[in-house]
mmCIF file of C-alpha atoms (C1' of nucleotides) in Angstrom:
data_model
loop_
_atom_site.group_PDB
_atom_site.id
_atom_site.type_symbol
_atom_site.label_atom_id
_atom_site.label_comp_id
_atom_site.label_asym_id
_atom_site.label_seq_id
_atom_site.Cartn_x
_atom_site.Cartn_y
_atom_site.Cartn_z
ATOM 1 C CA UNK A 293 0.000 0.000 0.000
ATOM 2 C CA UNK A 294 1.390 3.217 -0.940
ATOM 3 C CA UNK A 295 1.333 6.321 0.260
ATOM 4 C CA UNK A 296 -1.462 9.008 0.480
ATOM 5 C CA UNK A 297 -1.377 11.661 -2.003
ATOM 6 C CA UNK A 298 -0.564 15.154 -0.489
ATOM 7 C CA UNK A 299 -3.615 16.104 -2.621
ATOM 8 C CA UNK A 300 -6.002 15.069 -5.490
ATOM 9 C CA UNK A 301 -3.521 15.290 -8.547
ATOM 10 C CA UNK A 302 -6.735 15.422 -10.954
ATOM 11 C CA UNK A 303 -8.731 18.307 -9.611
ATOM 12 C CA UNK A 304 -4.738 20.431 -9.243
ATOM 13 C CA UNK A 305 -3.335 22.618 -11.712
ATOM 14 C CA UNK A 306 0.719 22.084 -12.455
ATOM 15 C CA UNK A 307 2.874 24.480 -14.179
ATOM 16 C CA UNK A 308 3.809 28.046 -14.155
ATOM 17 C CA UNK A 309 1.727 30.398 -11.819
ATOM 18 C CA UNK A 310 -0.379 32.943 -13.143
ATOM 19 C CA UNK A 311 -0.728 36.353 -11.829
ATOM 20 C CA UNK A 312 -3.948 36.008 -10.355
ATOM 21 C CA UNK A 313 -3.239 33.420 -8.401
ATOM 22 C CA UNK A 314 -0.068 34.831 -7.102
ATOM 23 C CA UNK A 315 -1.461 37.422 -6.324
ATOM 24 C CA UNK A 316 -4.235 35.711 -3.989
ATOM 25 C CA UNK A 317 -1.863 33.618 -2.373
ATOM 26 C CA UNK A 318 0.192 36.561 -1.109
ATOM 27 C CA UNK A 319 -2.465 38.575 -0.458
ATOM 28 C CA UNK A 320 -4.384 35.904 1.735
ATOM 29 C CA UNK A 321 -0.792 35.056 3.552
ATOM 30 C CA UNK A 322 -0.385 38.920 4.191
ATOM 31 C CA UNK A 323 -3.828 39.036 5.490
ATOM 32 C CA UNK A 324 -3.681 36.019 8.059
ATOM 33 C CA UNK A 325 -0.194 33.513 7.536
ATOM 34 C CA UNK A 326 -0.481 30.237 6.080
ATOM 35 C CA UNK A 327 -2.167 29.331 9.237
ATOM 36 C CA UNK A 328 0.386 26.491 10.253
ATOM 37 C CA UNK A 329 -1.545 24.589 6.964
ATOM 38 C CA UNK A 330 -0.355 24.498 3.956
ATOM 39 C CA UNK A 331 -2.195 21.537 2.830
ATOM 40 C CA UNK A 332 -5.768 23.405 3.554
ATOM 41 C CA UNK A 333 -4.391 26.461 2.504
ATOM 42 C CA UNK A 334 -5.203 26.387 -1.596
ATOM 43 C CA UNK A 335 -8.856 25.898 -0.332
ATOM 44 C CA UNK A 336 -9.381 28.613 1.386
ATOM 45 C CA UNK A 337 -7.951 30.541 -1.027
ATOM 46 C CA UNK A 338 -9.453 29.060 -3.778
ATOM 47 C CA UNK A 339 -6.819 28.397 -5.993
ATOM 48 C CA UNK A 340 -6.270 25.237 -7.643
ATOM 49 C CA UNK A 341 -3.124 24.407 -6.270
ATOM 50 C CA UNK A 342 -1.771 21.340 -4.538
ATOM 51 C CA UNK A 343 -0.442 22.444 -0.636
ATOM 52 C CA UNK A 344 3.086 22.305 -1.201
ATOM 53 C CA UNK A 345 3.216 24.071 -4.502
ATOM 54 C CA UNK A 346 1.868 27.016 -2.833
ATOM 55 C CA UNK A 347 4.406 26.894 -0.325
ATOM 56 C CA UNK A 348 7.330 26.688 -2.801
ATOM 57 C CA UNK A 349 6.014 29.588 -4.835
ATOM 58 C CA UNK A 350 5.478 31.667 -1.283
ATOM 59 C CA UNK A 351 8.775 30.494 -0.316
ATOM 60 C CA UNK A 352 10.900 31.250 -3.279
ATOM 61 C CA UNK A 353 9.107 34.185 -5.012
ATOM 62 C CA UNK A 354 6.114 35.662 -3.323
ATOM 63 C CA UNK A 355 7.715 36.190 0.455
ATOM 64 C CA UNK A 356 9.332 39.565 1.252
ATOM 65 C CA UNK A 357 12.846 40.358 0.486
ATOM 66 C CA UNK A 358 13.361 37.979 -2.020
ATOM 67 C CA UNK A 359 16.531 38.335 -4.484
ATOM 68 C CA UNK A 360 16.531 36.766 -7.295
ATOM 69 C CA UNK A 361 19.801 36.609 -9.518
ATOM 70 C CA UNK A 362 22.842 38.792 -9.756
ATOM 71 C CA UNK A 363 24.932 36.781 -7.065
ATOM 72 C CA UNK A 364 27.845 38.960 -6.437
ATOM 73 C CA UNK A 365 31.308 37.655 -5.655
ATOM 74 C CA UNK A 366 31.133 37.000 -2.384
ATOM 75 C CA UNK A 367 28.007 35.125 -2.283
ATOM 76 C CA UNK A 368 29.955 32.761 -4.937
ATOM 77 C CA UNK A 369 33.002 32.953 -2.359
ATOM 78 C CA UNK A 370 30.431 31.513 0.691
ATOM 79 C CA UNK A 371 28.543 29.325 -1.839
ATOM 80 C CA UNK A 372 31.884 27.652 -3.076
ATOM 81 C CA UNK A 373 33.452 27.470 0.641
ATOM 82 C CA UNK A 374 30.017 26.080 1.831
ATOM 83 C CA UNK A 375 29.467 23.660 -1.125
ATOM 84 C CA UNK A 376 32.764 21.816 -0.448
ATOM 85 C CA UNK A 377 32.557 21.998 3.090
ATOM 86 C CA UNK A 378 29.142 21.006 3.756
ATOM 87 C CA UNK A 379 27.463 19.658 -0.129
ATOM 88 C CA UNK A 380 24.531 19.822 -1.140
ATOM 89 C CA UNK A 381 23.037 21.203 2.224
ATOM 90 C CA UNK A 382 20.965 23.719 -0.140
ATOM 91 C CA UNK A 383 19.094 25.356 3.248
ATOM 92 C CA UNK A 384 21.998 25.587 5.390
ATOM 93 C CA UNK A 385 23.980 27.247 2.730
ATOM 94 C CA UNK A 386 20.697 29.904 1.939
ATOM 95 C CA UNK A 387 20.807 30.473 5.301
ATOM 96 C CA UNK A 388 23.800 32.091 5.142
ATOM 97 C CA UNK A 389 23.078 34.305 2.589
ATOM 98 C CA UNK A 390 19.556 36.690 3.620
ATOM 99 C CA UNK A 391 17.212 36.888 0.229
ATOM 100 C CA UNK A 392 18.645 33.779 -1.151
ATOM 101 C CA UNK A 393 16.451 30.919 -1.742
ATOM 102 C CA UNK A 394 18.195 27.033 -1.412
ATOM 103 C CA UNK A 395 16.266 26.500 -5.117
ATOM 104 C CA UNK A 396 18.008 29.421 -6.010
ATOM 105 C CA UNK A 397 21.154 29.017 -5.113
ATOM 106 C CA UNK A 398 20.898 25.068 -6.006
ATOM 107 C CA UNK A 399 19.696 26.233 -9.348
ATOM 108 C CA UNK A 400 22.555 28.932 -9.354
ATOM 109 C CA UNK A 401 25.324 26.124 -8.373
ATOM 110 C CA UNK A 402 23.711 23.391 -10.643
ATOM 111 C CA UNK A 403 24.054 25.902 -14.320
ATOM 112 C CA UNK A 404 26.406 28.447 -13.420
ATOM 113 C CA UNK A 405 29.040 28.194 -10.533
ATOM 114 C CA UNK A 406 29.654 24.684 -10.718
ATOM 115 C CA UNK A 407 30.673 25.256 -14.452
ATOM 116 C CA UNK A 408 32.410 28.368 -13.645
ATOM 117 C CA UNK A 409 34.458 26.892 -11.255
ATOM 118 C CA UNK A 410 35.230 23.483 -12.425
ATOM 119 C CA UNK A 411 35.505 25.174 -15.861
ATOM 120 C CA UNK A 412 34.139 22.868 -18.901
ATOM 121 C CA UNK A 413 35.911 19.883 -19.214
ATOM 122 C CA UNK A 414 36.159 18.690 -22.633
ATOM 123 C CA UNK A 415 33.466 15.294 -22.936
ATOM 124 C CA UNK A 416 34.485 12.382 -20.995
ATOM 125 C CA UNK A 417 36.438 13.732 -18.537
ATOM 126 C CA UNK A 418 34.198 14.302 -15.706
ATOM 127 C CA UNK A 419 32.562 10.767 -16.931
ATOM 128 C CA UNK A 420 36.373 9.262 -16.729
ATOM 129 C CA UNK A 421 36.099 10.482 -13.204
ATOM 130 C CA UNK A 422 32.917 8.499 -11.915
ATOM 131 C CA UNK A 423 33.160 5.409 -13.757
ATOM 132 C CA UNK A 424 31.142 5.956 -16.390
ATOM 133 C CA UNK A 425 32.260 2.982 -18.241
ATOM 134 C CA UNK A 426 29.165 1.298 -16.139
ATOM 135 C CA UNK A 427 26.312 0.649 -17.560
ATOM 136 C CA UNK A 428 23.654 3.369 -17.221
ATOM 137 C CA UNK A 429 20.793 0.810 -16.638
ATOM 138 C CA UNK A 430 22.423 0.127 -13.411
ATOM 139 C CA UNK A 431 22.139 2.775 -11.779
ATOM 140 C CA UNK A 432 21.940 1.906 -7.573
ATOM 141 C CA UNK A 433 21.323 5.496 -6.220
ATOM 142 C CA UNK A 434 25.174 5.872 -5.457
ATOM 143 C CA UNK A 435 26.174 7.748 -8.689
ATOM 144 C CA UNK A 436 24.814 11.146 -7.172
ATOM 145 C CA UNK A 437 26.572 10.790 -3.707
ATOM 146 C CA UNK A 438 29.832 10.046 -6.429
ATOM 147 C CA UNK A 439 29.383 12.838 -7.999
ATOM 148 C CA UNK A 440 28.628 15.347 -5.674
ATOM 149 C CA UNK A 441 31.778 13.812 -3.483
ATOM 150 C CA UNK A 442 33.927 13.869 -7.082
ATOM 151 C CA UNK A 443 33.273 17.604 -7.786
ATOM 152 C CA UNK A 444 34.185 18.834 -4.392
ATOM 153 C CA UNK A 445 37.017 17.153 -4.416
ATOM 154 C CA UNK A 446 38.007 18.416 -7.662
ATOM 155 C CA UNK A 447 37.055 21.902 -6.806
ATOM 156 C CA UNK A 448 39.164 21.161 -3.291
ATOM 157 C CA UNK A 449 41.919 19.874 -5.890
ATOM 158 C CA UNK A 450 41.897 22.956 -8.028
ATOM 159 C CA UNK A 451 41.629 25.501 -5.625
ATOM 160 C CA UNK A 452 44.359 23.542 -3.895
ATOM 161 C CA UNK A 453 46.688 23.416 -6.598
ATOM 162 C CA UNK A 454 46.111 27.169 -7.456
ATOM 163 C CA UNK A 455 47.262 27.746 -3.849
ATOM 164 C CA UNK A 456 49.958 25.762 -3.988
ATOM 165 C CA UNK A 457 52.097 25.799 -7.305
ATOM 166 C CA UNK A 458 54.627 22.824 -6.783
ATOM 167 C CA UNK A 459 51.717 20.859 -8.292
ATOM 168 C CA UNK A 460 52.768 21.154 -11.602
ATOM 169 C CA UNK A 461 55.475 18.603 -11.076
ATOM 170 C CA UNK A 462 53.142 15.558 -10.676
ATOM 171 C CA UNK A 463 52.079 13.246 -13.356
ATOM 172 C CA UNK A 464 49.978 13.094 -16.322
ATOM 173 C CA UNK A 465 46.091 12.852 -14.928
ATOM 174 C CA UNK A 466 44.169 13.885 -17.883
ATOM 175 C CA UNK A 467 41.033 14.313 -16.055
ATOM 176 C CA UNK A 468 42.682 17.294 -14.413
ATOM 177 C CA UNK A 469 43.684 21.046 -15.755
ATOM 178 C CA UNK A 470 46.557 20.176 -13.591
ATOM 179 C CA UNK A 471 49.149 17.473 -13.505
ATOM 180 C CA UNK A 472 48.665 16.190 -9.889
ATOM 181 C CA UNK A 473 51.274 15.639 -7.349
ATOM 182 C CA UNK A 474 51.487 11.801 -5.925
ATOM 183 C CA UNK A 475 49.591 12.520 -3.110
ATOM 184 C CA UNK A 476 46.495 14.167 -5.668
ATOM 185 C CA UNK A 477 47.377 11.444 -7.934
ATOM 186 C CA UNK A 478 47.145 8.317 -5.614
ATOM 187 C CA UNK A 479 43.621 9.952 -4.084
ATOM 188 C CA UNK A 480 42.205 9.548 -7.749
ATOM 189 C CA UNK A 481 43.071 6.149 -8.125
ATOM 190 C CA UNK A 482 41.612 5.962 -4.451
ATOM 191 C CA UNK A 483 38.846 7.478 -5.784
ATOM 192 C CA UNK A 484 38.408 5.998 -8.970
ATOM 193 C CA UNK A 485 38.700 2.768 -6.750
ATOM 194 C CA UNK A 486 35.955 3.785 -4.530
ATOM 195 C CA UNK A 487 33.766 4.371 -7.687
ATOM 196 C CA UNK A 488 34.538 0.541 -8.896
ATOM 197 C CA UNK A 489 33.534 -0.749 -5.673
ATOM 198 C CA UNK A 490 30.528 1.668 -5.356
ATOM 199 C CA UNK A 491 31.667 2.535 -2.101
ATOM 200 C CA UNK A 492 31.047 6.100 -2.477
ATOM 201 C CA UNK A 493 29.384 6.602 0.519
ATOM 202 C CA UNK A 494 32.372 6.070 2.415
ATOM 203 C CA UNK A 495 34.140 8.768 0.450
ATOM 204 C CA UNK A 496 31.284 11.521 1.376
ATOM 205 C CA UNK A 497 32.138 10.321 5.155
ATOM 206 C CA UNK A 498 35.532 11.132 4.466
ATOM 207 C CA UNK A 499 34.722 14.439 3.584
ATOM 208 C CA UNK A 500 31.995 15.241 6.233
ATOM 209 C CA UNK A 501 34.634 13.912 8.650
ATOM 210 C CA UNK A 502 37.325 16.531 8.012
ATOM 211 C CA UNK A 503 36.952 19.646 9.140
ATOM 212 C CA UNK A 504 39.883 20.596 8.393
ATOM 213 C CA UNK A 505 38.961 21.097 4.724
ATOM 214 C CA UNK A 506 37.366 24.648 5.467
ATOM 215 C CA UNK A 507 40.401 26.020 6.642
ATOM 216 C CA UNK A 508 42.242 24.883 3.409
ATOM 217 C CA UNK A 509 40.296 28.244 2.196
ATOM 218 C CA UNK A 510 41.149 30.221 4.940
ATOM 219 C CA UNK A 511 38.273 30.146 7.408
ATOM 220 C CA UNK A 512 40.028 32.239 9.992
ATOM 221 C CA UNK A 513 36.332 33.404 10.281
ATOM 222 C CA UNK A 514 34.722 30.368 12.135
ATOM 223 C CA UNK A 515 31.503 30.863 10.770
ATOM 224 C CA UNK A 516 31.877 28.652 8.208
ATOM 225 C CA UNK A 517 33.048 26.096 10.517
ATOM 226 C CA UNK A 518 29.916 26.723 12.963
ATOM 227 C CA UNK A 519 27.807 26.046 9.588
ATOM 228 C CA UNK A 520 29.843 23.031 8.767
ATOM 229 C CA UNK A 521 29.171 21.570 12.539
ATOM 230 C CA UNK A 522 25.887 22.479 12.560
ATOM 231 C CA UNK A 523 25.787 20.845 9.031
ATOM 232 C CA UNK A 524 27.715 17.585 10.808
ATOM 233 C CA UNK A 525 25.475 17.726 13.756
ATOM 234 C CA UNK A 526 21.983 17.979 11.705
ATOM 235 C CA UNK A 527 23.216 14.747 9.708
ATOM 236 C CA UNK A 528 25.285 12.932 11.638
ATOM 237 C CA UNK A 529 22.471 10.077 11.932
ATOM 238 C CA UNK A 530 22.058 10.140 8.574
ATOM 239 C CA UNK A 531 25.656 9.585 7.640
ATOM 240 C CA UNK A 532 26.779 7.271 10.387
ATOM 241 C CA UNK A 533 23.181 5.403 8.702
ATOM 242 C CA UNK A 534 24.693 5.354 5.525
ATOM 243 C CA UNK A 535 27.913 3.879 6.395
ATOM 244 C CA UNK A 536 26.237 1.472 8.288
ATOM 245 C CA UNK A 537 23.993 0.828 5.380
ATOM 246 C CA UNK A 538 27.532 0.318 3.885
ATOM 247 C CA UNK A 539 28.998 -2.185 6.018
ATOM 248 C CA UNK A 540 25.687 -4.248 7.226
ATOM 249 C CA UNK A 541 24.885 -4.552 3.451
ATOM 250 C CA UNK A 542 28.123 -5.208 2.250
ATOM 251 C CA UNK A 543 29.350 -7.685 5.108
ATOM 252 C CA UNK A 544 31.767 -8.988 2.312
ATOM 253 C CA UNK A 545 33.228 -5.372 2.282
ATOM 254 C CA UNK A 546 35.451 -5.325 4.875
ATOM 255 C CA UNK A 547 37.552 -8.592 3.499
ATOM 256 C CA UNK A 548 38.386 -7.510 0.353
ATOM 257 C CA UNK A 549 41.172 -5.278 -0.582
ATOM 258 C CA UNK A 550 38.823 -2.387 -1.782
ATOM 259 C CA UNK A 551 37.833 -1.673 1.387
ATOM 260 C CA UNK A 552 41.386 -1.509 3.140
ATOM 261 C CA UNK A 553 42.346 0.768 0.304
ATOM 262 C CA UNK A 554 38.849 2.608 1.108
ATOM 263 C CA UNK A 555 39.799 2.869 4.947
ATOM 264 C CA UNK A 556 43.498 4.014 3.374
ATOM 265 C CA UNK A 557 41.998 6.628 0.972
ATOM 266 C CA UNK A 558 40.293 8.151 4.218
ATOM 267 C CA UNK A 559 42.931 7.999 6.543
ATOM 268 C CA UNK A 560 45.290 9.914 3.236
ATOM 269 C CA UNK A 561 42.796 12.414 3.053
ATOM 270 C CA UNK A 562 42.204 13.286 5.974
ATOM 271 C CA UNK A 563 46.004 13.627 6.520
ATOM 272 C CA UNK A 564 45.857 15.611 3.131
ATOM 273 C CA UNK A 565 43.603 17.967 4.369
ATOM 274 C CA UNK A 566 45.253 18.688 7.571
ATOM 275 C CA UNK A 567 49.067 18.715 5.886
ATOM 276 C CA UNK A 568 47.692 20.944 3.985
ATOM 277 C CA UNK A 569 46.163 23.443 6.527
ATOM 278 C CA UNK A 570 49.319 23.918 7.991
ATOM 279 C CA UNK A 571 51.422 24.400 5.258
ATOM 280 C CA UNK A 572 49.148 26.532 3.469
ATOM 281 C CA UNK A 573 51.628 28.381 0.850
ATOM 282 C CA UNK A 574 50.386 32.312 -0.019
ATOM 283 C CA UNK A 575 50.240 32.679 -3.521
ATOM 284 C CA UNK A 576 52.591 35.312 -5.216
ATOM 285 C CA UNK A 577 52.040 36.489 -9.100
ATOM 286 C CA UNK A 578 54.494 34.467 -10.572
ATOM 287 C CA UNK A 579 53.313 31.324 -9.054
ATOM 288 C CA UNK A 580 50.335 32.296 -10.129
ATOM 289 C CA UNK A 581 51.270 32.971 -13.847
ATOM 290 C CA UNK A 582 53.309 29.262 -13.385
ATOM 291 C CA UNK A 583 50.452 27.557 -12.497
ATOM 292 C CA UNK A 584 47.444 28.890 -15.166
ATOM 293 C CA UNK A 585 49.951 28.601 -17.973
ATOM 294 C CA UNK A 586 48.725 24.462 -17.002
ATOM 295 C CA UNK A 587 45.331 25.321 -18.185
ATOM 296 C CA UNK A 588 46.249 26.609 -21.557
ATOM 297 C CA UNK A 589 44.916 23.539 -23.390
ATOM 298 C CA UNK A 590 41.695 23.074 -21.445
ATOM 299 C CA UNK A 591 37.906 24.045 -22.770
ATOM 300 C CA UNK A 592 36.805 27.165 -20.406
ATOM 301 C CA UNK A 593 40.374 27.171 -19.009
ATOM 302 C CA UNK A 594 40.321 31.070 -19.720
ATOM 303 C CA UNK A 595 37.273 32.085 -18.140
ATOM 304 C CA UNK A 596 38.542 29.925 -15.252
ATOM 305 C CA UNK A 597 41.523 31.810 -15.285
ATOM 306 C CA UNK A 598 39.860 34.906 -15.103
ATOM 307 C CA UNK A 599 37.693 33.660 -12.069
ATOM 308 C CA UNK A 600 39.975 32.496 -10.145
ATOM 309 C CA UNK A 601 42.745 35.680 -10.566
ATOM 310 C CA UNK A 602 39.967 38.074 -9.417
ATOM 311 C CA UNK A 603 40.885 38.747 -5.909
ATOM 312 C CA UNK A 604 38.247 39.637 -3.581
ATOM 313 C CA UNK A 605 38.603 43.289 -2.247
ATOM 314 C CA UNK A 606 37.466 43.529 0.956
ATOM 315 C CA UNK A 607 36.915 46.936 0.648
ATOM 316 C CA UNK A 608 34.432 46.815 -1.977
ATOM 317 C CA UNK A 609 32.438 44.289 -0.591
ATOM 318 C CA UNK A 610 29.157 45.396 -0.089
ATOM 319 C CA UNK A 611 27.213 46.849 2.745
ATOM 320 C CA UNK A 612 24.359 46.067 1.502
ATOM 321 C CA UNK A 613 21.570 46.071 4.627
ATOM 322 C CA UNK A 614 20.885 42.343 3.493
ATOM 323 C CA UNK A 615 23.648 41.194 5.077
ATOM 324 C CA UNK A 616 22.714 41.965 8.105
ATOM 325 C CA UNK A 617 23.485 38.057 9.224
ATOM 326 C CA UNK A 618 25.031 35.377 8.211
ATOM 327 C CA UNK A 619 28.473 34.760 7.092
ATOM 328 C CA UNK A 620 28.734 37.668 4.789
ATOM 329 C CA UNK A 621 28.153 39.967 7.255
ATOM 330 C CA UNK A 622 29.986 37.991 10.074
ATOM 331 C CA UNK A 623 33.330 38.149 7.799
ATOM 332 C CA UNK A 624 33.134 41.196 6.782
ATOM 333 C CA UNK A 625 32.202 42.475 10.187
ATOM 334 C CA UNK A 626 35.377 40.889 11.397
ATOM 335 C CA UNK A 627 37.883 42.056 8.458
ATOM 336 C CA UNK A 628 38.472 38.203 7.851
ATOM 337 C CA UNK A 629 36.695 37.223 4.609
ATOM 338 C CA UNK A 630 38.809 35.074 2.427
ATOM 339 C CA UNK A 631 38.669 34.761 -0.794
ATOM 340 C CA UNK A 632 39.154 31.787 -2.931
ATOM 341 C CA UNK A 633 41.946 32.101 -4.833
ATOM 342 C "C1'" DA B 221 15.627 33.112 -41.401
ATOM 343 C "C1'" DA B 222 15.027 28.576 -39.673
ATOM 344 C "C1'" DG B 223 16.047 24.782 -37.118
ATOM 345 C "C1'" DG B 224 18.793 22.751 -33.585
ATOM 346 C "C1'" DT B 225 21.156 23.052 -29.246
ATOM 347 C "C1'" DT B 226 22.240 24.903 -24.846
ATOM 348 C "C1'" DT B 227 21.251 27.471 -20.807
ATOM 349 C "C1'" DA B 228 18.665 29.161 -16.962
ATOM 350 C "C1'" DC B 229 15.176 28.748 -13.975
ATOM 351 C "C1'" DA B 230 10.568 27.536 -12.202
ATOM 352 C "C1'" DA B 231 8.212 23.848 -10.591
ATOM 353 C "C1'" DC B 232 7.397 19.026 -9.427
ATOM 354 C "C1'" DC B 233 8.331 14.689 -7.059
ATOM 355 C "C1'" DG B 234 9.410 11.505 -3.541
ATOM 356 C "C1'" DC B 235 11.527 10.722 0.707
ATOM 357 C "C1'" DA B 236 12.753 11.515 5.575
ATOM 358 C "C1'" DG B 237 11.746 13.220 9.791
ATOM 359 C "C1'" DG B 238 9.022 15.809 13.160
ATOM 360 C "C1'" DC B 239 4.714 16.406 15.313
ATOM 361 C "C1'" DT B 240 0.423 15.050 17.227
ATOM 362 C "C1'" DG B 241 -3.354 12.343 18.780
ATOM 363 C "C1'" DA C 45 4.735 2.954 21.044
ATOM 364 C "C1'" DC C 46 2.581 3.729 16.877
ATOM 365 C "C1'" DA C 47 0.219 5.485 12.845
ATOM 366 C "C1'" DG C 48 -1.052 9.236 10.074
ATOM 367 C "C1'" DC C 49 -0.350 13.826 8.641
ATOM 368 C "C1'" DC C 50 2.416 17.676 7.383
ATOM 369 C "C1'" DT C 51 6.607 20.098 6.347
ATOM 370 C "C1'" DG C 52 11.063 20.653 4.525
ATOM 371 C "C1'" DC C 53 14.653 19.137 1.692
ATOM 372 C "C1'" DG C 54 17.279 17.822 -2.307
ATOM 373 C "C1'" DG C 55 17.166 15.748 -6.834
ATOM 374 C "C1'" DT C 56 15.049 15.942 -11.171
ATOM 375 C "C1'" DT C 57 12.234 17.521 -14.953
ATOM 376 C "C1'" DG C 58 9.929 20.711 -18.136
ATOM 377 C "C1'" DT C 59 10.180 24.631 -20.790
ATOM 378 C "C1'" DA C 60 11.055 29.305 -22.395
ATOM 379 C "C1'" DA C 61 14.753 32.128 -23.801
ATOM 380 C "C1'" DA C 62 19.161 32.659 -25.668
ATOM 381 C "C1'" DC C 63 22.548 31.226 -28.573
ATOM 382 C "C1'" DC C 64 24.628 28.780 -32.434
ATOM 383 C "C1'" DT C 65 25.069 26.802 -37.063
#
DNA sequence: AAGGTTTACAACCGCAGGCTG
DNA sequence: ACAGCCTGCGGTTGTAAACCT
């Protein structure tokens, strides 16, 4: 027996709102809240509208102070230093930035940042990445944890080896704009390891489990870490679920050489991470202009390049009365806001 | 100019967890 | 303790607009 729909699906209209009935949702919500009902609520207004799709269209457009597009720079800064600290935690990141919506700022991540960040790899490198050589039909659920886990790593990887310049000595890893270093190198065949073994979930554990990672970017500010604990805190059952999920359903797991290497890959990583916050090199301009000559032969590598050489001025931040709270406001109210490279 | 492709964003869906009786 | 209801969240889809060939 399945579940009870949240409403009848026949009598309910889908797609775009219309002005009219935006315009009677928010005026009935300004008149007397949603009432602690959203289910009930399209009713009284008398709008044909399942419950929860009035609540997303109160919640992302029709509420007060809403912004909607034109992220500036630092929002991208918090968004980026959240994203790989955190993931996907779409509300805990919009709550650290007033007027932004988590669909927003998921939709913002999902088309624009994401790109702009991890530039646009030429076809089959992101795919080399996460074992795409699997067979689509089989897909068990675990490719999205991959993923997500992959590209913060990779964006941890790049900002990392913009940082730090000696890591154009490594090898040739032609999923990277880089070369990588051993250390870089042996985590992707770690992680391309992990992917084989669909053991992913054990690879987002390694990255909830290291703090350290936010002060890679400088989080003198320890607002971002507060969000990252609170992030731990909120899904620490969830986690400490999945990797039992891991090891109860795969009680083969722990004999096989995968999952040593697994327990290895953590244990590197989380001894990458903290090597790395302590010998966390400043970047001068010549490293710099050594280390994006590397991207010369890579799709997007130029507006990359220009990203990540625009230096966040502190001084021309905004004081915007939005960010009144929240880790905009907190950094700049301290003088401490760091910039990704 | 037309058709195809990509991008951006609004909206939907299903699940998990909290609340309440 | 338990079942049902509701909310909130994150992933995914649909589609209009922009861009490209």
């Amino acid at each position: 027996m399945g579940r009870a729909p949240c409403c009848d699906k026949a009598n309910v209209k889908k797609g775009p709102w219309s002005p009219e009935e935006d315009a009677k949702l928010k005026d009935y919500i300004e008149k007397y809240g949603t009432g602690g009902n959203w289910i009930a609520l399209p009713q009284k207004i008398g709008i044909k509208r399942c419950g929860k799709s009035c609540r997303l269209r109160w919640l992302n457009y029709l509420r007060p102070n809403i912004k909607h597009g034109g992220f500036s720079e630092e929002e991208d800064n918090i968004i980026c230093n959240l994203y790989i600290s955190i993931g996907s935690r779409w509300s805990i990141i919009a709550a650290q930035l007033p007027g932004r919506t988590d669909n927003d700022i998921k939709n913002y991540w999902n088309t624009r940042l994401k790109k702009k960040l991890l530039g646009r790899r030429k076809p089959g490198h992101a795919s080399n990445l996460s074992g795409s050589t699997q067979d689509p039909k089989s897909g068990n659920g675990m490719e999205t944890l991959s993923n997500s886990a992959i590209e913060r790593l990779q964006l941890h990887m790049q900002l990392q080896s913009l940082e730090n310049p000696n890591i154009s000595n490594g090898s040739n890893a032609s999923m990277w704009p880089c070369k990588l270093n051993p250390i870089q190198e042996k985590m992707m065949q770690s992680l391309q390891l992990l992917n084989q073994s669909s053991n992913t979930l054990m690879m987002q554990h390694a990255f909830l489990d290291s703090p350290q990672k936010v002060q890679l970017y400088g989080s003198s500010s320890n607002h971002i870490q507060q969000v990252h604990s609170i992030a731990n805190n909120t899904t620490e059952n969830r986690v400490d679920n999945s990797i039992n999920e891991v090891n109860v359903g795969s009680s083969t797991i722990e004999q096989n050489m995968e999952f040593q290497q697994c327990l290895a890959f953590q244990a590197e990583i989380d001894e990458f991470f903290s090597n790395k916050g302590a010998n966390a090199v400043s970047i001068d301009d010549q490293a710099r202009a050594n280390e994006l000559e590397c991207f010369k032969d890579i799709d997007g590598a130029k507006d990359m390049m220009n990203w990540w050489s625009n230096e966040f001025d502190v001084n021309s931040a905004s004081s915007n009365s939005w960010y009144s709270n929240g880790v905009l406001d907190q950094q700049q109210r301290e003088g401490s806001y760091v910039s990704i490279p």
